[in-house]
Backbone as XML, in Angstrom:
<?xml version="1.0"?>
<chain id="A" units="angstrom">
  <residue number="1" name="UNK">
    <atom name="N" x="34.633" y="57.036" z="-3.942"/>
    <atom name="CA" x="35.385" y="57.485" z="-5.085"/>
    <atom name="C" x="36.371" y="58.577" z="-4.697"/>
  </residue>
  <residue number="2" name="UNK">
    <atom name="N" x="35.723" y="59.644" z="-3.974"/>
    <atom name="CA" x="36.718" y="60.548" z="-3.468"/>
    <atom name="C" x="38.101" y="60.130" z="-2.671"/>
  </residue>
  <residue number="3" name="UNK">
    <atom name="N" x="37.733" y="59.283" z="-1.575"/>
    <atom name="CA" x="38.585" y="58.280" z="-0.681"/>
    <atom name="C" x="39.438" y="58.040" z="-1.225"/>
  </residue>
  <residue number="4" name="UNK">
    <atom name="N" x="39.412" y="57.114" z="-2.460"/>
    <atom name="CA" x="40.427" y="56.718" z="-3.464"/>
    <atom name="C" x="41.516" y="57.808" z="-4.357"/>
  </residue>
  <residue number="5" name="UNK">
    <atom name="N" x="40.846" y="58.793" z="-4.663"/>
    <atom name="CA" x="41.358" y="59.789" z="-5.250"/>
    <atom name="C" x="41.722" y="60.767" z="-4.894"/>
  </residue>
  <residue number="6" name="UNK">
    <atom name="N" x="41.585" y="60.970" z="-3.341"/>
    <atom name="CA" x="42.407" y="61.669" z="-2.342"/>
    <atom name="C" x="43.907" y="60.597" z="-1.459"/>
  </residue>
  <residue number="7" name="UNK">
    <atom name="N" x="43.694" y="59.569" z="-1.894"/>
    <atom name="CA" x="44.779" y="58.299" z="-1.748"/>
    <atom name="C" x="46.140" y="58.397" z="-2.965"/>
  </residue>
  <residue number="8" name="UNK">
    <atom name="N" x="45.158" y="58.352" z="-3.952"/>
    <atom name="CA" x="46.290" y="58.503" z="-5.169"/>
    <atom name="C" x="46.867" y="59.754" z="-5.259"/>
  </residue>
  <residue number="9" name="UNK">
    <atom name="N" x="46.359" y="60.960" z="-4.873"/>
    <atom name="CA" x="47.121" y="61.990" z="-4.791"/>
    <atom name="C" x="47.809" y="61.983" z="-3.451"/>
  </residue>
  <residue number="10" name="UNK">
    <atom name="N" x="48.002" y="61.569" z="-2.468"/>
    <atom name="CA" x="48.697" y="61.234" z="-1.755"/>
    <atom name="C" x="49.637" y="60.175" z="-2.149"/>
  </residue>
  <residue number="11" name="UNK">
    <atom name="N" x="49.945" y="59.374" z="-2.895"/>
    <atom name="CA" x="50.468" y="58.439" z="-3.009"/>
    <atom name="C" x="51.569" y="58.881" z="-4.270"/>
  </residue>
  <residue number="12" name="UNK">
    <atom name="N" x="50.793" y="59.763" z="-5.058"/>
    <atom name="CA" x="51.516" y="60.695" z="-6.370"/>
    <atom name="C" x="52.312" y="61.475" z="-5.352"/>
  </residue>
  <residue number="13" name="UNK">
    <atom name="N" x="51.987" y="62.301" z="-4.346"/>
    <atom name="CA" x="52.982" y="63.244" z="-3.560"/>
    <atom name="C" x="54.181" y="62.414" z="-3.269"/>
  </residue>
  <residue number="14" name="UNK">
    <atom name="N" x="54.041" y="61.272" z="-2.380"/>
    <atom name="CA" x="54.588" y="60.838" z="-1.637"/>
    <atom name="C" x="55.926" y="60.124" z="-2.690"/>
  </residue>
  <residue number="15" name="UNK">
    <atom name="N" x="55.407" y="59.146" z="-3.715"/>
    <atom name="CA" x="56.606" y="59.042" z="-4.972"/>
    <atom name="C" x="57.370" y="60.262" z="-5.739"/>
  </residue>
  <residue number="16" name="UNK">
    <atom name="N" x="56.587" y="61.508" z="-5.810"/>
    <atom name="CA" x="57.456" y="62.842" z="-6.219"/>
    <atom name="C" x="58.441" y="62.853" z="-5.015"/>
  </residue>
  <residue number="17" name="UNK">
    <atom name="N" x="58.567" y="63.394" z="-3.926"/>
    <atom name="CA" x="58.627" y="63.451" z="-2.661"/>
    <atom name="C" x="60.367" y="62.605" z="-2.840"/>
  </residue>
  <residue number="18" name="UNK">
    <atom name="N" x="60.127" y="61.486" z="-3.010"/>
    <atom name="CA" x="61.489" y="60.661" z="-2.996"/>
    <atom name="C" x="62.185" y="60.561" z="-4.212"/>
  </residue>
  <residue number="19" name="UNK">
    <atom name="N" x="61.530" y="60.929" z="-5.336"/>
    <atom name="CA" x="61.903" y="61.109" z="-6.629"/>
    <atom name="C" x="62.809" y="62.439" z="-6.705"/>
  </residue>
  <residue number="20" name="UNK">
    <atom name="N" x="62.828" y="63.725" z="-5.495"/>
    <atom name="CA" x="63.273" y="64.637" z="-5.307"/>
    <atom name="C" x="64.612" y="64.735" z="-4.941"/>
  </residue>
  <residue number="21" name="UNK">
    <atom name="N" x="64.669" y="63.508" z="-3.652"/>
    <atom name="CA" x="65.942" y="63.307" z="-3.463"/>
    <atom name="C" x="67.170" y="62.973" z="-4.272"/>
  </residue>
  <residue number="22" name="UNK">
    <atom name="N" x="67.099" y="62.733" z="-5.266"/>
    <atom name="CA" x="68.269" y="62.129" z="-5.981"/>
    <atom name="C" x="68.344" y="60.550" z="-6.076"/>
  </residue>
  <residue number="23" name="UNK">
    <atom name="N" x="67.462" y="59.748" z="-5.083"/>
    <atom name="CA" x="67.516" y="58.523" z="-4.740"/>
    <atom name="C" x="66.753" y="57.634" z="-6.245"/>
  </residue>
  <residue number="24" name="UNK">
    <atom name="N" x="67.827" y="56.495" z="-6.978"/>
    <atom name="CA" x="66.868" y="55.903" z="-8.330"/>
    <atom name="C" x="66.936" y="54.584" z="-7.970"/>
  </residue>
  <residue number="25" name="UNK">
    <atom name="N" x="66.955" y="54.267" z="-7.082"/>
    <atom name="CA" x="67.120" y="52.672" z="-6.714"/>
    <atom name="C" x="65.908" y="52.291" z="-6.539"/>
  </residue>
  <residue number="26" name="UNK">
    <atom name="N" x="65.363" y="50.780" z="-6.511"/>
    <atom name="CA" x="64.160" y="50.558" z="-6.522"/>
    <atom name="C" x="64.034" y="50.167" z="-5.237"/>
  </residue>
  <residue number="27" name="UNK">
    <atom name="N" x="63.014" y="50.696" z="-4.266"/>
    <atom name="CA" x="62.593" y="50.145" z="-3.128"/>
    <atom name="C" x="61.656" y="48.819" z="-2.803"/>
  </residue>
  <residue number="28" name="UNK">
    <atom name="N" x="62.012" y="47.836" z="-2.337"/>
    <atom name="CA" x="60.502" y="47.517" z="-2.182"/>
    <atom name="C" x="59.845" y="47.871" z="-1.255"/>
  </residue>
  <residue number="29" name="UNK">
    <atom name="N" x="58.216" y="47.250" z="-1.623"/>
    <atom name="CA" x="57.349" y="48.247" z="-0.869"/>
    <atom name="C" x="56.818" y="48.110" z="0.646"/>
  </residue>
  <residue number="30" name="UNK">
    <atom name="N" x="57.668" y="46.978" z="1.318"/>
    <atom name="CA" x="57.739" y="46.810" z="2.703"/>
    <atom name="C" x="58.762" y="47.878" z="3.267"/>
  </residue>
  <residue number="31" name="UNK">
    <atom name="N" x="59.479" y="48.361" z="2.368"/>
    <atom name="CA" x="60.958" y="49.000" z="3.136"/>
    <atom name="C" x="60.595" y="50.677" z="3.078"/>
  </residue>
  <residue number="32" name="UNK">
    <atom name="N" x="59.208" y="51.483" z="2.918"/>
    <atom name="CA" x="58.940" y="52.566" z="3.272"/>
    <atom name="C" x="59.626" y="52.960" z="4.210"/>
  </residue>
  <residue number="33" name="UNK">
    <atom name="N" x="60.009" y="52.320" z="4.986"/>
    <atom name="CA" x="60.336" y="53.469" z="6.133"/>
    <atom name="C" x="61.925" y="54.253" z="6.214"/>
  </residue>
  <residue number="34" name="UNK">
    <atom name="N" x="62.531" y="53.513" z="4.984"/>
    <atom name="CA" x="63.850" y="53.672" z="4.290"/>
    <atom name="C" x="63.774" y="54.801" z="3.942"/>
  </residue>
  <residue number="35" name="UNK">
    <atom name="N" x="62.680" y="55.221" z="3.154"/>
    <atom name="CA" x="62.730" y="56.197" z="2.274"/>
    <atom name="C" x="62.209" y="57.562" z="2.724"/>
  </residue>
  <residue number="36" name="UNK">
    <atom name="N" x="61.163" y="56.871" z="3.533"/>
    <atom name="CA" x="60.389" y="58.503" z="4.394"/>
    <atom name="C" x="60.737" y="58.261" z="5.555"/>
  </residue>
  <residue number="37" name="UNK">
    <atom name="N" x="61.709" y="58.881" z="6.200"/>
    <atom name="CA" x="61.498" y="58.569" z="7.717"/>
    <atom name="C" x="60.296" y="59.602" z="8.548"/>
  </residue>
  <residue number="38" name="UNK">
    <atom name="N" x="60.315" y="59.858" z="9.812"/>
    <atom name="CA" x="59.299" y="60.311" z="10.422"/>
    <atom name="C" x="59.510" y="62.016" z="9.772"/>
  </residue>
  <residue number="39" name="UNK">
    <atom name="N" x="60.174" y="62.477" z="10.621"/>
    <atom name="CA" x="60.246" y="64.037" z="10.002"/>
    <atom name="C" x="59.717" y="64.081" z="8.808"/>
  </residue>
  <residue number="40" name="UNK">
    <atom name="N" x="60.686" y="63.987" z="7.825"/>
    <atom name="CA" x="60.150" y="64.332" z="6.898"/>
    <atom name="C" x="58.666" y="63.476" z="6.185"/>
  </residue>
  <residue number="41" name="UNK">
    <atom name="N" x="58.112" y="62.704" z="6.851"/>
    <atom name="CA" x="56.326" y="62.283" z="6.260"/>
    <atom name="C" x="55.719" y="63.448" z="7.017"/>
  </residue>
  <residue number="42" name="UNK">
    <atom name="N" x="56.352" y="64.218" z="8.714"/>
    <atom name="CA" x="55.427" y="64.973" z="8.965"/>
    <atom name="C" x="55.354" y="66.651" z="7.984"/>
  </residue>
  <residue number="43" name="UNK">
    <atom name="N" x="56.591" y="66.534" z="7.553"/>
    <atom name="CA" x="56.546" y="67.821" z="7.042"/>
    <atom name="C" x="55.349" y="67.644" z="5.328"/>
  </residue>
  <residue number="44" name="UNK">
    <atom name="N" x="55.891" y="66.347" z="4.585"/>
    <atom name="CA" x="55.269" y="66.140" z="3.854"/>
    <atom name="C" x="53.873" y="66.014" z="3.752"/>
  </residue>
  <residue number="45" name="UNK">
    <atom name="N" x="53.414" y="65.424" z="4.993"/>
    <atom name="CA" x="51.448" y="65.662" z="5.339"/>
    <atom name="C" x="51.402" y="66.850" z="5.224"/>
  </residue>
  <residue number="46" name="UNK">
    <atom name="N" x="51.961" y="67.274" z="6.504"/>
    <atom name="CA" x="51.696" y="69.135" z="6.666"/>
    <atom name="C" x="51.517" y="69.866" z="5.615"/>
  </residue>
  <residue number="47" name="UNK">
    <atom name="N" x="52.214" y="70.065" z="4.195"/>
    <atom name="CA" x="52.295" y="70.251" z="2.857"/>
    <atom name="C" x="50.835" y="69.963" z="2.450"/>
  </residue>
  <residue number="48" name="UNK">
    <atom name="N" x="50.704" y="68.994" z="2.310"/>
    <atom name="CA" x="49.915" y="68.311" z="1.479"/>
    <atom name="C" x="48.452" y="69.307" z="1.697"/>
  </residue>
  <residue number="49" name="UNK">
    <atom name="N" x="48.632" y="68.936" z="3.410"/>
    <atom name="CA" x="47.108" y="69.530" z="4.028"/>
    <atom name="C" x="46.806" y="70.751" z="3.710"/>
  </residue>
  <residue number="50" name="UNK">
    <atom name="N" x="47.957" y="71.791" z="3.703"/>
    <atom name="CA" x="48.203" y="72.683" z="3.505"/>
    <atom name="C" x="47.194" y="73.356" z="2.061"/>
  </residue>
  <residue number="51" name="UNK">
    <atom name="N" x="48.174" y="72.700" z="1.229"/>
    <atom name="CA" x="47.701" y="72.704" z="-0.264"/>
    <atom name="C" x="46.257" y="72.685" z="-0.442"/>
  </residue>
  <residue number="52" name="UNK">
    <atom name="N" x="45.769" y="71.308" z="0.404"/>
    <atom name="CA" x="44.356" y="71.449" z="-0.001"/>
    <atom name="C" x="43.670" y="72.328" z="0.688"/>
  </residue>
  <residue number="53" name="UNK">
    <atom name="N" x="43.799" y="72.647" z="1.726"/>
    <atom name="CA" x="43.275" y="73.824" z="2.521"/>
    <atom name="C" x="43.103" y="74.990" z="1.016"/>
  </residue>
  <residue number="54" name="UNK">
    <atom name="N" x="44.270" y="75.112" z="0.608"/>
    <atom name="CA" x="44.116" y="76.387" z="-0.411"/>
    <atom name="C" x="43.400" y="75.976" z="-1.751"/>
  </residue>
  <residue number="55" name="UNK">
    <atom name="N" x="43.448" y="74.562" z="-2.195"/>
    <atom name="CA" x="42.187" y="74.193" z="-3.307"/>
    <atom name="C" x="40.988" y="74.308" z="-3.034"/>
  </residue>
  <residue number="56" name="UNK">
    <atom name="N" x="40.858" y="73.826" z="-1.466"/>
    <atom name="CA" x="39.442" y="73.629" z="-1.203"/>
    <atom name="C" x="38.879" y="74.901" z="-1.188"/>
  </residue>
  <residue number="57" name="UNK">
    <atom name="N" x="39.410" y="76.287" z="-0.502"/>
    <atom name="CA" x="38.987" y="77.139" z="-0.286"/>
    <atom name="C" x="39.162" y="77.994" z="-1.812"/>
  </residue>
  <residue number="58" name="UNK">
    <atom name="N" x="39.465" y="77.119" z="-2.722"/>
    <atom name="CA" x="39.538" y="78.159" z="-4.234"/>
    <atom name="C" x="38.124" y="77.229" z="-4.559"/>
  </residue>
  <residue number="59" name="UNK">
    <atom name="N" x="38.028" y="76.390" z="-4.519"/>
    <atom name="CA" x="36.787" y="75.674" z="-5.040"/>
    <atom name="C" x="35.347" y="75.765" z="-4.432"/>
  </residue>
  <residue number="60" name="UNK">
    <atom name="N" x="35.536" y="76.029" z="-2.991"/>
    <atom name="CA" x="34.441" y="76.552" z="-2.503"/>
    <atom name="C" x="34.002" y="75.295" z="-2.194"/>
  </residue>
  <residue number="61" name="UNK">
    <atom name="N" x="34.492" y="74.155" z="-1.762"/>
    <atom name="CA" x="33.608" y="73.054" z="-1.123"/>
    <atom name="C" x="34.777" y="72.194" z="-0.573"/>
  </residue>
  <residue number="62" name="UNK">
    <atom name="N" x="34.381" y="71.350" z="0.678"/>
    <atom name="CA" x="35.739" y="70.970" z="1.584"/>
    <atom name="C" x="34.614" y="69.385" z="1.743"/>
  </residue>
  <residue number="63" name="UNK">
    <atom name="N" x="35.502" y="68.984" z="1.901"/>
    <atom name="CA" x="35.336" y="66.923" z="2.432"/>
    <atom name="C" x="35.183" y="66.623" z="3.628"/>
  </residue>
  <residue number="64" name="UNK">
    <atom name="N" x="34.300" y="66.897" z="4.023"/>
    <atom name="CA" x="33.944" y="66.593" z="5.625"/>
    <atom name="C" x="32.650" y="65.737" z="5.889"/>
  </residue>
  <residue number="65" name="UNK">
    <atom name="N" x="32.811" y="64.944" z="7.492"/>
    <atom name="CA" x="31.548" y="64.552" z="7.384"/>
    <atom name="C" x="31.160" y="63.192" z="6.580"/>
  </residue>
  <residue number="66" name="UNK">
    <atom name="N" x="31.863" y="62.900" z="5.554"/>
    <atom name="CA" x="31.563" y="62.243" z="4.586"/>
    <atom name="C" x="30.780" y="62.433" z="3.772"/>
  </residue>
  <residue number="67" name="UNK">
    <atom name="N" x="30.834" y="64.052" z="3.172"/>
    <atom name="CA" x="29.744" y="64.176" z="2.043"/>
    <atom name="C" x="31.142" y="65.262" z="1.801"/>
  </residue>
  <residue number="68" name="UNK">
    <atom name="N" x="30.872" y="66.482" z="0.786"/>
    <atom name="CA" x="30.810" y="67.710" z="0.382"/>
    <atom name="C" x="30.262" y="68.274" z="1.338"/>
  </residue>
  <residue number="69" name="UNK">
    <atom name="N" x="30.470" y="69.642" z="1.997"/>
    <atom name="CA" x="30.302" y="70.952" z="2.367"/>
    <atom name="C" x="30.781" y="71.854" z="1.569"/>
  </residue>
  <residue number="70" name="UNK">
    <atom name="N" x="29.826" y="72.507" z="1.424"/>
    <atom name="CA" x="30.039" y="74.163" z="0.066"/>
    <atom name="C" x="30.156" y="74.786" z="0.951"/>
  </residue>
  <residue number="71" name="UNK">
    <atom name="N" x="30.710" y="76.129" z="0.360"/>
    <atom name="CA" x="30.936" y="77.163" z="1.270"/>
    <atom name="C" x="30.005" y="78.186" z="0.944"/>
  </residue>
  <residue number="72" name="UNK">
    <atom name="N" x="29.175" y="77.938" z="0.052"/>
    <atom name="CA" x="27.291" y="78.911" z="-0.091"/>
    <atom name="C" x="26.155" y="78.311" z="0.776"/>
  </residue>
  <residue number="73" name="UNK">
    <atom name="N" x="26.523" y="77.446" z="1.086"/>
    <atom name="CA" x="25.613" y="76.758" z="2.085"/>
    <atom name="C" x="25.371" y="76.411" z="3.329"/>
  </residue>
  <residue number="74" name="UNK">
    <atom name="N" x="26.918" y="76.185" z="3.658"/>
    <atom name="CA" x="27.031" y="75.924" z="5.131"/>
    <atom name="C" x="28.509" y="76.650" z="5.521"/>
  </residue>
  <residue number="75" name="UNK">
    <atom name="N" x="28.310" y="77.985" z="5.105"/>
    <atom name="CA" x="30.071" y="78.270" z="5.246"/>
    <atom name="C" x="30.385" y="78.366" z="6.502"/>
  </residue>
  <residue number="76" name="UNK">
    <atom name="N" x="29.847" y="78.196" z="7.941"/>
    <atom name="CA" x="30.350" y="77.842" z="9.337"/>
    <atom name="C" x="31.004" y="76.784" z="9.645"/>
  </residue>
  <residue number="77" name="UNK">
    <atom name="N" x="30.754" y="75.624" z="8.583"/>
    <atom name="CA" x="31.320" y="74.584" z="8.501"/>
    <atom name="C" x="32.183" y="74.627" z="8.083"/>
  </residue>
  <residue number="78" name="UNK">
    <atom name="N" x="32.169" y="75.041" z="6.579"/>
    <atom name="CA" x="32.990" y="75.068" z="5.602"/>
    <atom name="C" x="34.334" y="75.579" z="5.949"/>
  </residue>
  <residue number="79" name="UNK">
    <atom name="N" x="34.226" y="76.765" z="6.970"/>
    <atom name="CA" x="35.532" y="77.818" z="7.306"/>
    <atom name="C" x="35.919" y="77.232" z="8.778"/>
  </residue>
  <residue number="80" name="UNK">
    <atom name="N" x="35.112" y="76.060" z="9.265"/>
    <atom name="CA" x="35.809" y="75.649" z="10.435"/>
    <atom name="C" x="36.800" y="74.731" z="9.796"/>
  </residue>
  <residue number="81" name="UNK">
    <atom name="N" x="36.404" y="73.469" z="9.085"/>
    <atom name="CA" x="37.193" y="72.536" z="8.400"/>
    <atom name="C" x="38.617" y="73.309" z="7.067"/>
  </residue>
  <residue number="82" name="UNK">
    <atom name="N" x="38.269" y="74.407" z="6.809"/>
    <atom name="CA" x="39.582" y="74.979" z="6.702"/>
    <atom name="C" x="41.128" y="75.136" z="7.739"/>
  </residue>
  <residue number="83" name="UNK">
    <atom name="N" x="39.705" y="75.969" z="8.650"/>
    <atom name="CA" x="40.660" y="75.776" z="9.247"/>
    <atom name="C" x="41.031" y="74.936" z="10.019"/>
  </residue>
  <residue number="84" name="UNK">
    <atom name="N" x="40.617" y="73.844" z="10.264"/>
    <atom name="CA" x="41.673" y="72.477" z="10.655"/>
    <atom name="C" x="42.511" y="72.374" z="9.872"/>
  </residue>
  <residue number="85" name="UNK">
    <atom name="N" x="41.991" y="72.082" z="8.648"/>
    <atom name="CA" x="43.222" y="71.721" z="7.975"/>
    <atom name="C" x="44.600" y="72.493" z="7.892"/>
  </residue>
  <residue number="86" name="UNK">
    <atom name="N" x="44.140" y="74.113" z="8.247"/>
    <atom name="CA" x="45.347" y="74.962" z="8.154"/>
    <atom name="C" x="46.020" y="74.406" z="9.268"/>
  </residue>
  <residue number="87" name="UNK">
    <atom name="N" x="45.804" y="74.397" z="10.357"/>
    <atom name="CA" x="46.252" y="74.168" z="11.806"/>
    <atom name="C" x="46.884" y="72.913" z="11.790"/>
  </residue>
  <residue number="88" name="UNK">
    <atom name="N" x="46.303" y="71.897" z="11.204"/>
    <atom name="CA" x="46.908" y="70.553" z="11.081"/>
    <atom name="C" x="48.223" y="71.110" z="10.784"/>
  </residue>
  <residue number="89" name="UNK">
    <atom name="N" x="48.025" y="70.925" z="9.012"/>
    <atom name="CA" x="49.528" y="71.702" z="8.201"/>
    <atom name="C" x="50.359" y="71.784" z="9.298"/>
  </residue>
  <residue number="90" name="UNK">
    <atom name="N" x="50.272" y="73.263" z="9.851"/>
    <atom name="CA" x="51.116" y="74.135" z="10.553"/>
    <atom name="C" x="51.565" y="72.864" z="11.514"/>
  </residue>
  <residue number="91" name="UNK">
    <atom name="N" x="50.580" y="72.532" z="12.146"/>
    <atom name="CA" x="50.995" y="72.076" z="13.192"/>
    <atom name="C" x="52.171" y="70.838" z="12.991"/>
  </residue>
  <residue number="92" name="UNK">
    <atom name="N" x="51.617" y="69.923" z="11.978"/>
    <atom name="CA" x="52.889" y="69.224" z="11.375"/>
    <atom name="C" x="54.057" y="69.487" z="10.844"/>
  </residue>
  <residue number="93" name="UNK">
    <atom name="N" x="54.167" y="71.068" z="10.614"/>
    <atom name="CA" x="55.393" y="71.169" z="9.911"/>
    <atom name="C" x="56.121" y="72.080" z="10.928"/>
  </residue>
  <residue number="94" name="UNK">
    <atom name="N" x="55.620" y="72.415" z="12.001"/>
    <atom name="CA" x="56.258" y="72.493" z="13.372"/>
    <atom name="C" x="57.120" y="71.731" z="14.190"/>
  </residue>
  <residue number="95" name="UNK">
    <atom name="N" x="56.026" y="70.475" z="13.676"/>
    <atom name="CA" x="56.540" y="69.730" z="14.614"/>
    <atom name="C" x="57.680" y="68.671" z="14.021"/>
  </residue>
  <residue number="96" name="UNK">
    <atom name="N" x="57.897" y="68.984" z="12.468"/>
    <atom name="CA" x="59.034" y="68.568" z="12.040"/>
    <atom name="C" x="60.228" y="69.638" z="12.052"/>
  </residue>
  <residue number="97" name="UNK">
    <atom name="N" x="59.886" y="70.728" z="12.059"/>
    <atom name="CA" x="60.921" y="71.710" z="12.281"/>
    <atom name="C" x="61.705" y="71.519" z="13.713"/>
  </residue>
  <residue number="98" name="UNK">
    <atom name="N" x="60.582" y="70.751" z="14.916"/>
    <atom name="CA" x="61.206" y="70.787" z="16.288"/>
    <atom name="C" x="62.197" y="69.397" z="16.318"/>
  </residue>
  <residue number="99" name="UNK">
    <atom name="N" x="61.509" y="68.311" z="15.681"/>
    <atom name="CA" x="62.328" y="67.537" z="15.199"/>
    <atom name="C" x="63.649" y="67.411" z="14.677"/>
  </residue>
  <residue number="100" name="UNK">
    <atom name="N" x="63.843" y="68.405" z="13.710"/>
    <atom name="CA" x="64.977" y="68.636" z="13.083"/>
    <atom name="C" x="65.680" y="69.363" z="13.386"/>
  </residue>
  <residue number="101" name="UNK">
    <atom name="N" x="65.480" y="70.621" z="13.853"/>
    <atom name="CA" x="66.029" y="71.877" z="14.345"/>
    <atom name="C" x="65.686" y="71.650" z="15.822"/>
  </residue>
  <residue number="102" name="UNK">
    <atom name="N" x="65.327" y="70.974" z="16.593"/>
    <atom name="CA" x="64.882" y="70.986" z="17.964"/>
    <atom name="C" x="66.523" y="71.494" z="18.785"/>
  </residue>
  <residue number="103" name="UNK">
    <atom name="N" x="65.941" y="71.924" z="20.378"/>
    <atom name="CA" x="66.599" y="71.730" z="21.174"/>
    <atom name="C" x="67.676" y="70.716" z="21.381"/>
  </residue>
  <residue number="104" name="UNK">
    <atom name="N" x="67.612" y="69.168" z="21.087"/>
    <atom name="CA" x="68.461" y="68.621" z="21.161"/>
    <atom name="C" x="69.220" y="68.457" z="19.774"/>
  </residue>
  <residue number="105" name="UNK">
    <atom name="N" x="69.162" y="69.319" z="19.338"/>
    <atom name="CA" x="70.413" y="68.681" z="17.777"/>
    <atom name="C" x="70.916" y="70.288" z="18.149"/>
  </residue>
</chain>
């Protein structure tokens, strides 16, 4: 259930996301790669991860493992899988910044 509903909010980001651009034409749904190219899906994960990093850690329980981890119970866990996720983030939206802003442009 979670799986799914961590999909649709990914999938809600990802239609805001292009809804941002100005773009109203209808895509179809083989031609993704029209619409998100690489950079910007990495900056857009990075975001995303980001975000939940900061829900999870307001809610006090993170998705790991394939269960729930609380952070009253197992918070060694709990504050490692934060911080992946922070590091992910970062690390994706680095690595769209090097992309875009890199050395070669």
């Amino acid at each position: 259930m979670t799986n799914s509903r961590g999909l649709l909010i990914l999938v809600i980001v990802l239609l805001a996301a292009t809804m941002c651009t100005g773009q109203r034409k209808q895509v179809p749904l083989d031609r993704w790669d029209t619409v998100i190219t690489v950079p910007y899906g990495l900056l857009i994960v990075g975001i995303v991860l980001l975000l939940l990093a900061v829900i999870y850690t307001y809610t006090g329980k993170v998705w790991a493992r394939s269960c729930w981890v609380y952070r009253a119970k197992e918070p060694k866990w709990f504050w490692w899988q934060i911080a992946l996720y922070c590091l992910t983030g970062v690390g994706l939206i680095g690595a769209f910044l090097y992309k875009v802003y890199g050395p070669s442009n």
